[in-house]
Amino acid sequence: MRKTYDVIVLGAGPAGMMSAISASQQKGKTLLIEHGKKSGRKLLLTGGTRCNLTNNQDIEKIISNIPGNGKFLYSALNQFSPQDIMDFFEKNGLPLKEEDLGRIFPESNSAKSVLTTLEKCLNQAHVEVLHQVQVKKILTENNQVIGVATDQGEFLSSQVILATGGKSYPQTGSNGSGYKLVNSLGHKITPLSAAEAPIYLTNAFIKDRTLQGLSLQNVTLKVLKPNGKSLTEHTGDLLFTHFGISGPIALRCSTFVKKQQEKLGNATLALDLFPQKSQLELKTLLETKLQHSTKKLSNLWHGLLPEKLLLFFLEQLNLLNTTASETRKQDLLDFCQLAKNWLLTANDIFPVEKAFVTKGGISLKEVNPKTMESKLISGLFFAGEVLDINGYTGGYNLTAAFSTGFVAGKHAGEKSSSF
């Protein structure tokens, strides 16, 4: 089988589907190849299956939330911004809503509706979609793409977009196969590791599962340097699990935890449960509750913290049966110190296969940021997580995927029409 197309896109994830839609808008005959049985399998898991598809922030704010080479995206985001992403979905019949921190979700609260919209657009644009096709090689001649070789024959095109994803969640199709395809063409792949990954803790209460299931809101998590100063810190929600911690702020701290663990063997974290109050303000609040009372601290301070955590702290400080009149100044100071600077020890994070995002990928030094085209191979474009770009959770990674996908498709389509 040898069929010719204007643009061929490899990978039917969010970046690949957007690439194909964008390429087809240039009136080109577009083929989308996916090695799995279905499109968008990883997309269906995003945002807890609700799909946080972008974030309603300006470009500077978006880039500040993409710690992995976000500045590379300036041109792409100016060509296809978060507002453009929102407009695309709403114009194609998907109502959206904004939640806290600018996060944008479909009103349906279903990632399936996002996938359905993308598939509808592919169909309307007459993009040919092939599933369960394994790409063996990107074909080139004199540093120019001429097509791809697959287990079902060759497909020819002077423009190929690689959008095969990273290595996280390989069961969804992101198995790292794209890296091998371009590495064989001379492209450098920067080291691959986990980003946005849950953190393993070694504290005794984890082994005992004392706090498993505990959820905290608006707390601050820090990763500490050996001198006790903060390496990074984030405020938001946190979840204690049977292995350690997860939730938005744990994920955001995870790459720094990994760096410290690789250097030192483990990483020290500090959790501030009252980031809006100073230690003195917290102490004053606790003292106020002690006045003219004979109750136990567990009753007096009820509501300050989730009950499970309050009882845990009181037990750790040997204050579980202490009454107001028995409380010493040092007890107050100890409680405040624990609540404001609770030290946790991490010894690792989830591996890249279980992380939300892959850190590393195709070296950006070899990619034109204005077009997403390879600087080494004419007609080869890249989009999405296969690139060395990673952002925080909150819609930032999908923003990068949709934006780079649109840009790659647009320029590949324009280039094909000029051949």
PDB file of N, CA, C and O in Angstrom, residues 308-351:
ATOM      1  N   LYS A 308      -8.913  14.076  62.451  1.00  0.00           N
ATOM      2  CA  LYS A 308      -7.884  13.035  62.391  1.00  0.00           C
ATOM      3  C   LYS A 308      -6.488  13.622  62.587  1.00  0.00           C
ATOM      4  O   LYS A 308      -5.652  13.059  63.307  1.00  0.00           O
ATOM      5  N   LEU A 309      -6.245  14.770  61.967  1.00  0.00           N
ATOM      6  CA  LEU A 309      -4.927  15.394  62.057  1.00  0.00           C
ATOM      7  C   LEU A 309      -4.716  16.053  63.416  1.00  0.00           C
ATOM      8  O   LEU A 309      -3.623  15.974  63.993  1.00  0.00           O
ATOM      9  N   LEU A 310      -5.748  16.701  63.941  1.00  0.00           N
ATOM     10  CA  LEU A 310      -5.634  17.332  65.258  1.00  0.00           C
ATOM     11  C   LEU A 310      -5.284  16.288  66.323  1.00  0.00           C
ATOM     12  O   LEU A 310      -4.370  16.496  67.138  1.00  0.00           O
ATOM     13  N   LEU A 311      -5.984  15.171  66.319  1.00  0.00           N
ATOM     14  CA  LEU A 311      -5.709  14.122  67.295  1.00  0.00           C
ATOM     15  C   LEU A 311      -4.309  13.532  67.102  1.00  0.00           C
ATOM     16  O   LEU A 311      -3.617  13.216  68.083  1.00  0.00           O
ATOM     17  N   PHE A 312      -3.884  13.426  65.857  1.00  0.00           N
ATOM     18  CA  PHE A 312      -2.540  12.923  65.572  1.00  0.00           C
ATOM     19  C   PHE A 312      -1.476  13.862  66.149  1.00  0.00           C
ATOM     20  O   PHE A 312      -0.521  13.417  66.788  1.00  0.00           O
ATOM     21  N   PHE A 313      -1.654  15.168  65.920  1.00  0.00           N
ATOM     22  CA  PHE A 313      -0.702  16.148  66.451  1.00  0.00           C
ATOM     23  C   PHE A 313      -0.659  16.114  67.978  1.00  0.00           C
ATOM     24  O   PHE A 313       0.413  16.119  68.589  1.00  0.00           O
ATOM     25  N   LEU A 314      -1.836  16.092  68.585  1.00  0.00           N
ATOM     26  CA  LEU A 314      -1.894  16.083  70.056  1.00  0.00           C
ATOM     27  C   LEU A 314      -1.232  14.826  70.623  1.00  0.00           C
ATOM     28  O   LEU A 314      -0.538  14.879  71.643  1.00  0.00           O
ATOM     29  N   GLU A 315      -1.418  13.719  69.916  1.00  0.00           N
ATOM     30  CA  GLU A 315      -0.792  12.483  70.366  1.00  0.00           C
ATOM     31  C   GLU A 315       0.734  12.568  70.223  1.00  0.00           C
ATOM     32  O   GLU A 315       1.477  12.137  71.124  1.00  0.00           O
ATOM     33  N   GLN A 316       1.197  13.133  69.118  1.00  0.00           N
ATOM     34  CA  GLN A 316       2.631  13.277  68.901  1.00  0.00           C
ATOM     35  C   GLN A 316       3.285  14.140  69.979  1.00  0.00           C
ATOM     36  O   GLN A 316       4.438  13.917  70.367  1.00  0.00           O
ATOM     37  N   LEU A 317       2.540  15.120  70.497  1.00  0.00           N
ATOM     38  CA  LEU A 317       3.073  16.043  71.503  1.00  0.00           C
ATOM     39  C   LEU A 317       2.697  15.642  72.927  1.00  0.00           C
ATOM     40  O   LEU A 317       2.913  16.414  73.868  1.00  0.00           O
ATOM     41  N   ASN A 318       2.120  14.449  73.078  1.00  0.00           N
ATOM     42  CA  ASN A 318       1.668  13.967  74.388  1.00  0.00           C
ATOM     43  C   ASN A 318       0.675  14.920  75.049  1.00  0.00           C
ATOM     44  O   ASN A 318       0.708  15.169  76.250  1.00  0.00           O
ATOM     45  N   LEU A 319      -0.231  15.444  74.236  1.00  0.00           N
ATOM     46  CA  LEU A 319      -1.231  16.400  74.739  1.00  0.00           C
ATOM     47  C   LEU A 319      -2.658  15.879  74.555  1.00  0.00           C
ATOM     48  O   LEU A 319      -3.623  16.634  74.720  1.00  0.00           O
ATOM     49  N   LEU A 320      -2.798  14.616  74.228  1.00  0.00           N
ATOM     50  CA  LEU A 320      -4.116  14.081  73.881  1.00  0.00           C
ATOM     51  C   LEU A 320      -5.115  14.209  75.033  1.00  0.00           C
ATOM     52  O   LEU A 320      -6.302  14.482  74.804  1.00  0.00           O
ATOM     53  N   ASN A 321      -4.645  14.055  76.248  1.00  0.00           N
ATOM     54  CA  ASN A 321      -5.560  14.143  77.401  1.00  0.00           C
ATOM     55  C   ASN A 321      -5.349  15.408  78.221  1.00  0.00           C
ATOM     56  O   ASN A 321      -5.865  15.530  79.332  1.00  0.00           O
ATOM     57  N   THR A 322      -4.621  16.348  77.674  1.00  0.00           N
ATOM     58  CA  THR A 322      -4.316  17.596  78.387  1.00  0.00           C
ATOM     59  C   THR A 322      -5.503  18.548  78.336  1.00  0.00           C
ATOM     60  O   THR A 322      -6.134  18.720  77.289  1.00  0.00           O
ATOM     61  N   THR A 323      -5.814  19.173  79.466  1.00  0.00           N
ATOM     62  CA  THR A 323      -6.890  20.169  79.537  1.00  0.00           C
ATOM     63  C   THR A 323      -6.304  21.563  79.374  1.00  0.00           C
ATOM     64  O   THR A 323      -5.079  21.761  79.407  1.00  0.00           O
ATOM     65  N   ALA A 324      -7.199  22.541  79.223  1.00  0.00           N
ATOM     66  CA  ALA A 324      -6.771  23.931  79.038  1.00  0.00           C
ATOM     67  C   ALA A 324      -5.900  24.402  80.189  1.00  0.00           C
ATOM     68  O   ALA A 324      -4.849  25.031  79.992  1.00  0.00           O
ATOM     69  N   SER A 325      -6.320  24.110  81.412  1.00  0.00           N
ATOM     70  CA  SER A 325      -5.580  24.593  82.586  1.00  0.00           C
ATOM     71  C   SER A 325      -4.214  23.920  82.737  1.00  0.00           C
ATOM     72  O   SER A 325      -3.312  24.466  83.388  1.00  0.00           O
ATOM     73  N   GLU A 326      -4.049  22.763  82.135  1.00  0.00           N
ATOM     74  CA  GLU A 326      -2.781  22.036  82.232  1.00  0.00           C
ATOM     75  C   GLU A 326      -1.787  22.416  81.124  1.00  0.00           C
ATOM     76  O   GLU A 326      -0.627  21.994  81.154  1.00  0.00           O
ATOM     77  N   THR A 327      -2.257  23.196  80.175  1.00  0.00           N
ATOM     78  CA  THR A 327      -1.426  23.527  79.016  1.00  0.00           C
ATOM     79  C   THR A 327      -0.360  24.562  79.360  1.00  0.00           C
ATOM     80  O   THR A 327      -0.660  25.637  79.888  1.00  0.00           O
ATOM     81  N   ARG A 328       0.885  24.236  79.026  1.00  0.00           N
ATOM     82  CA  ARG A 328       2.003  25.144  79.287  1.00  0.00           C
ATOM     83  C   ARG A 328       2.298  25.979  78.034  1.00  0.00           C
ATOM     84  O   ARG A 328       1.869  25.635  76.922  1.00  0.00           O
ATOM     85  N   LYS A 329       3.059  27.061  78.215  1.00  0.00           N
ATOM     86  CA  LYS A 329       3.451  27.897  77.077  1.00  0.00           C
ATOM     87  C   LYS A 329       4.253  27.082  76.065  1.00  0.00           C
ATOM     88  O   LYS A 329       4.103  27.246  74.861  1.00  0.00           O
ATOM     89  N   GLN A 330       5.097  26.187  76.580  1.00  0.00           N
ATOM     90  CA  GLN A 330       5.903  25.361  75.679  1.00  0.00           C
ATOM     91  C   GLN A 330       5.042  24.422  74.846  1.00  0.00           C
ATOM     92  O   GLN A 330       5.345  24.153  73.680  1.00  0.00           O
ATOM     93  N   ASP A 331       3.935  23.966  75.418  1.00  0.00           N
ATOM     94  CA  ASP A 331       3.012  23.119  74.665  1.00  0.00           C
ATOM     95  C   ASP A 331       2.430  23.882  73.473  1.00  0.00           C
ATOM     96  O   ASP A 331       2.308  23.337  72.373  1.00  0.00           O
ATOM     97  N   LEU A 332       2.075  25.143  73.731  1.00  0.00           N
ATOM     98  CA  LEU A 332       1.540  25.989  72.655  1.00  0.00           C
ATOM     99  C   LEU A 332       2.581  26.196  71.565  1.00  0.00           C
ATOM    100  O   LEU A 332       2.284  26.108  70.373  1.00  0.00           O
ATOM    101  N   LEU A 333       3.806  26.486  71.997  1.00  0.00           N
ATOM    102  CA  LEU A 333       4.886  26.708  71.030  1.00  0.00           C
ATOM    103  C   LEU A 333       5.159  25.449  70.213  1.00  0.00           C
ATOM    104  O   LEU A 333       5.358  25.524  68.996  1.00  0.00           O
ATOM    105  N   ASP A 334       5.138  24.301  70.868  1.00  0.00           N
ATOM    106  CA  ASP A 334       5.379  23.038  70.173  1.00  0.00           C
ATOM    107  C   ASP A 334       4.290  22.758  69.148  1.00  0.00           C
ATOM    108  O   ASP A 334       4.565  22.299  68.027  1.00  0.00           O
ATOM    109  N   PHE A 335       3.049  23.026  69.523  1.00  0.00           N
ATOM    110  CA  PHE A 335       1.932  22.790  68.601  1.00  0.00           C
ATOM    111  C   PHE A 335       2.038  23.732  67.397  1.00  0.00           C
ATOM    112  O   PHE A 335       1.861  23.312  66.247  1.00  0.00           O
ATOM    113  N   CYS A 336       2.335  24.998  67.665  1.00  0.00           N
ATOM    114  CA  CYS A 336       2.464  25.982  66.578  1.00  0.00           C
ATOM    115  C   CYS A 336       3.605  25.615  65.633  1.00  0.00           C
ATOM    116  O   CYS A 336       3.479  25.726  64.405  1.00  0.00           O
ATOM    117  N   GLN A 337       4.707  25.180  66.228  1.00  0.00           N
ATOM    118  CA  GLN A 337       5.857  24.787  65.419  1.00  0.00           C
ATOM    119  C   GLN A 337       5.511  23.606  64.521  1.00  0.00           C
ATOM    120  O   GLN A 337       5.852  23.580  63.331  1.00  0.00           O
ATOM    121  N   LEU A 338       4.789  22.638  65.048  1.00  0.00           N
ATOM    122  CA  LEU A 338       4.400  21.469  64.270  1.00  0.00           C
ATOM    123  C   LEU A 338       3.410  21.846  63.166  1.00  0.00           C
ATOM    124  O   LEU A 338       3.516  21.387  62.024  1.00  0.00           O
ATOM    125  N   ALA A 339       2.460  22.715  63.502  1.00  0.00           N
ATOM    126  CA  ALA A 339       1.435  23.109  62.536  1.00  0.00           C
ATOM    127  C   ALA A 339       1.984  24.009  61.430  1.00  0.00           C
ATOM    128  O   ALA A 339       1.485  24.002  60.301  1.00  0.00           O
ATOM    129  N   LYS A 340       3.013  24.783  61.750  1.00  0.00           N
ATOM    130  CA  LYS A 340       3.586  25.717  60.783  1.00  0.00           C
ATOM    131  C   LYS A 340       4.803  25.156  60.049  1.00  0.00           C
ATOM    132  O   LYS A 340       5.202  25.694  59.012  1.00  0.00           O
ATOM    133  N   ASN A 341       5.411  24.114  60.591  1.00  0.00           N
ATOM    134  CA  ASN A 341       6.643  23.597  59.990  1.00  0.00           C
ATOM    135  C   ASN A 341       6.750  22.086  60.240  1.00  0.00           C
ATOM    136  O   ASN A 341       7.691  21.600  60.845  1.00  0.00           O
ATOM    137  N   TRP A 342       5.752  21.362  59.749  1.00  0.00           N
ATOM    138  CA  TRP A 342       5.689  19.912  59.937  1.00  0.00           C
ATOM    139  C   TRP A 342       6.634  19.266  58.937  1.00  0.00           C
ATOM    140  O   TRP A 342       6.428  19.348  57.720  1.00  0.00           O
ATOM    141  N   LEU A 343       7.692  18.647  59.421  1.00  0.00           N
ATOM    142  CA  LEU A 343       8.719  18.083  58.556  1.00  0.00           C
ATOM    143  C   LEU A 343       8.367  16.661  58.118  1.00  0.00           C
ATOM    144  O   LEU A 343       8.016  15.818  58.936  1.00  0.00           O
ATOM    145  N   LEU A 344       8.471  16.437  56.829  1.00  0.00           N
ATOM    146  CA  LEU A 344       8.192  15.142  56.224  1.00  0.00           C
ATOM    147  C   LEU A 344       9.427  14.689  55.456  1.00  0.00           C
ATOM    148  O   LEU A 344      10.182  15.524  54.939  1.00  0.00           O
ATOM    149  N   THR A 345       9.637  13.395  55.348  1.00  0.00           N
ATOM    150  CA  THR A 345      10.804  12.873  54.638  1.00  0.00           C
ATOM    151  C   THR A 345      10.360  12.053  53.437  1.00  0.00           C
ATOM    152  O   THR A 345       9.579  11.107  53.572  1.00  0.00           O
ATOM    153  N   ALA A 346      10.854  12.439  52.264  1.00  0.00           N
ATOM    154  CA  ALA A 346      10.530  11.725  51.022  1.00  0.00           C
ATOM    155  C   ALA A 346      11.757  10.984  50.524  1.00  0.00           C
ATOM    156  O   ALA A 346      12.879  11.496  50.614  1.00  0.00           O
ATOM    157  N   ASN A 347      11.538   9.792  50.001  1.00  0.00           N
ATOM    158  CA  ASN A 347      12.668   9.034  49.457  1.00  0.00           C
ATOM    159  C   ASN A 347      12.546   8.753  47.972  1.00  0.00           C
ATOM    160  O   ASN A 347      13.446   8.182  47.363  1.00  0.00           O
ATOM    161  N   ASP A 348      11.439   9.204  47.347  1.00  0.00           N
ATOM    162  CA  ASP A 348      11.304   9.030  45.899  1.00  0.00           C
ATOM    163  C   ASP A 348       9.965   9.600  45.442  1.00  0.00           C
ATOM    164  O   ASP A 348       9.133  10.011  46.266  1.00  0.00           O
ATOM    165  N   ILE A 349       9.776   9.596  44.123  1.00  0.00           N
ATOM    166  CA  ILE A 349       8.482   9.941  43.540  1.00  0.00           C
ATOM    167  C   ILE A 349       8.080   8.783  42.615  1.00  0.00           C
ATOM    168  O   ILE A 349       8.879   7.890  42.340  1.00  0.00           O
ATOM    169  N   PHE A 350       6.841   8.803  42.148  1.00  0.00           N
ATOM    170  CA  PHE A 350       6.391   7.761  41.227  1.00  0.00           C
ATOM    171  C   PHE A 350       7.289   7.736  39.981  1.00  0.00           C
ATOM    172  O   PHE A 350       7.775   8.780  39.543  1.00  0.00           O
ATOM    173  N   PRO A 351       7.506   6.574  39.380  1.00  0.00           N
ATOM    174  CA  PRO A 351       8.298   6.506  38.145  1.00  0.00           C
ATOM    175  C   PRO A 351       7.556   7.165  36.992  1.00  0.00           C
ATOM    176  O   PRO A 351       6.344   7.413  37.077  1.00  0.00           O
TER     177      PRO A 351
END
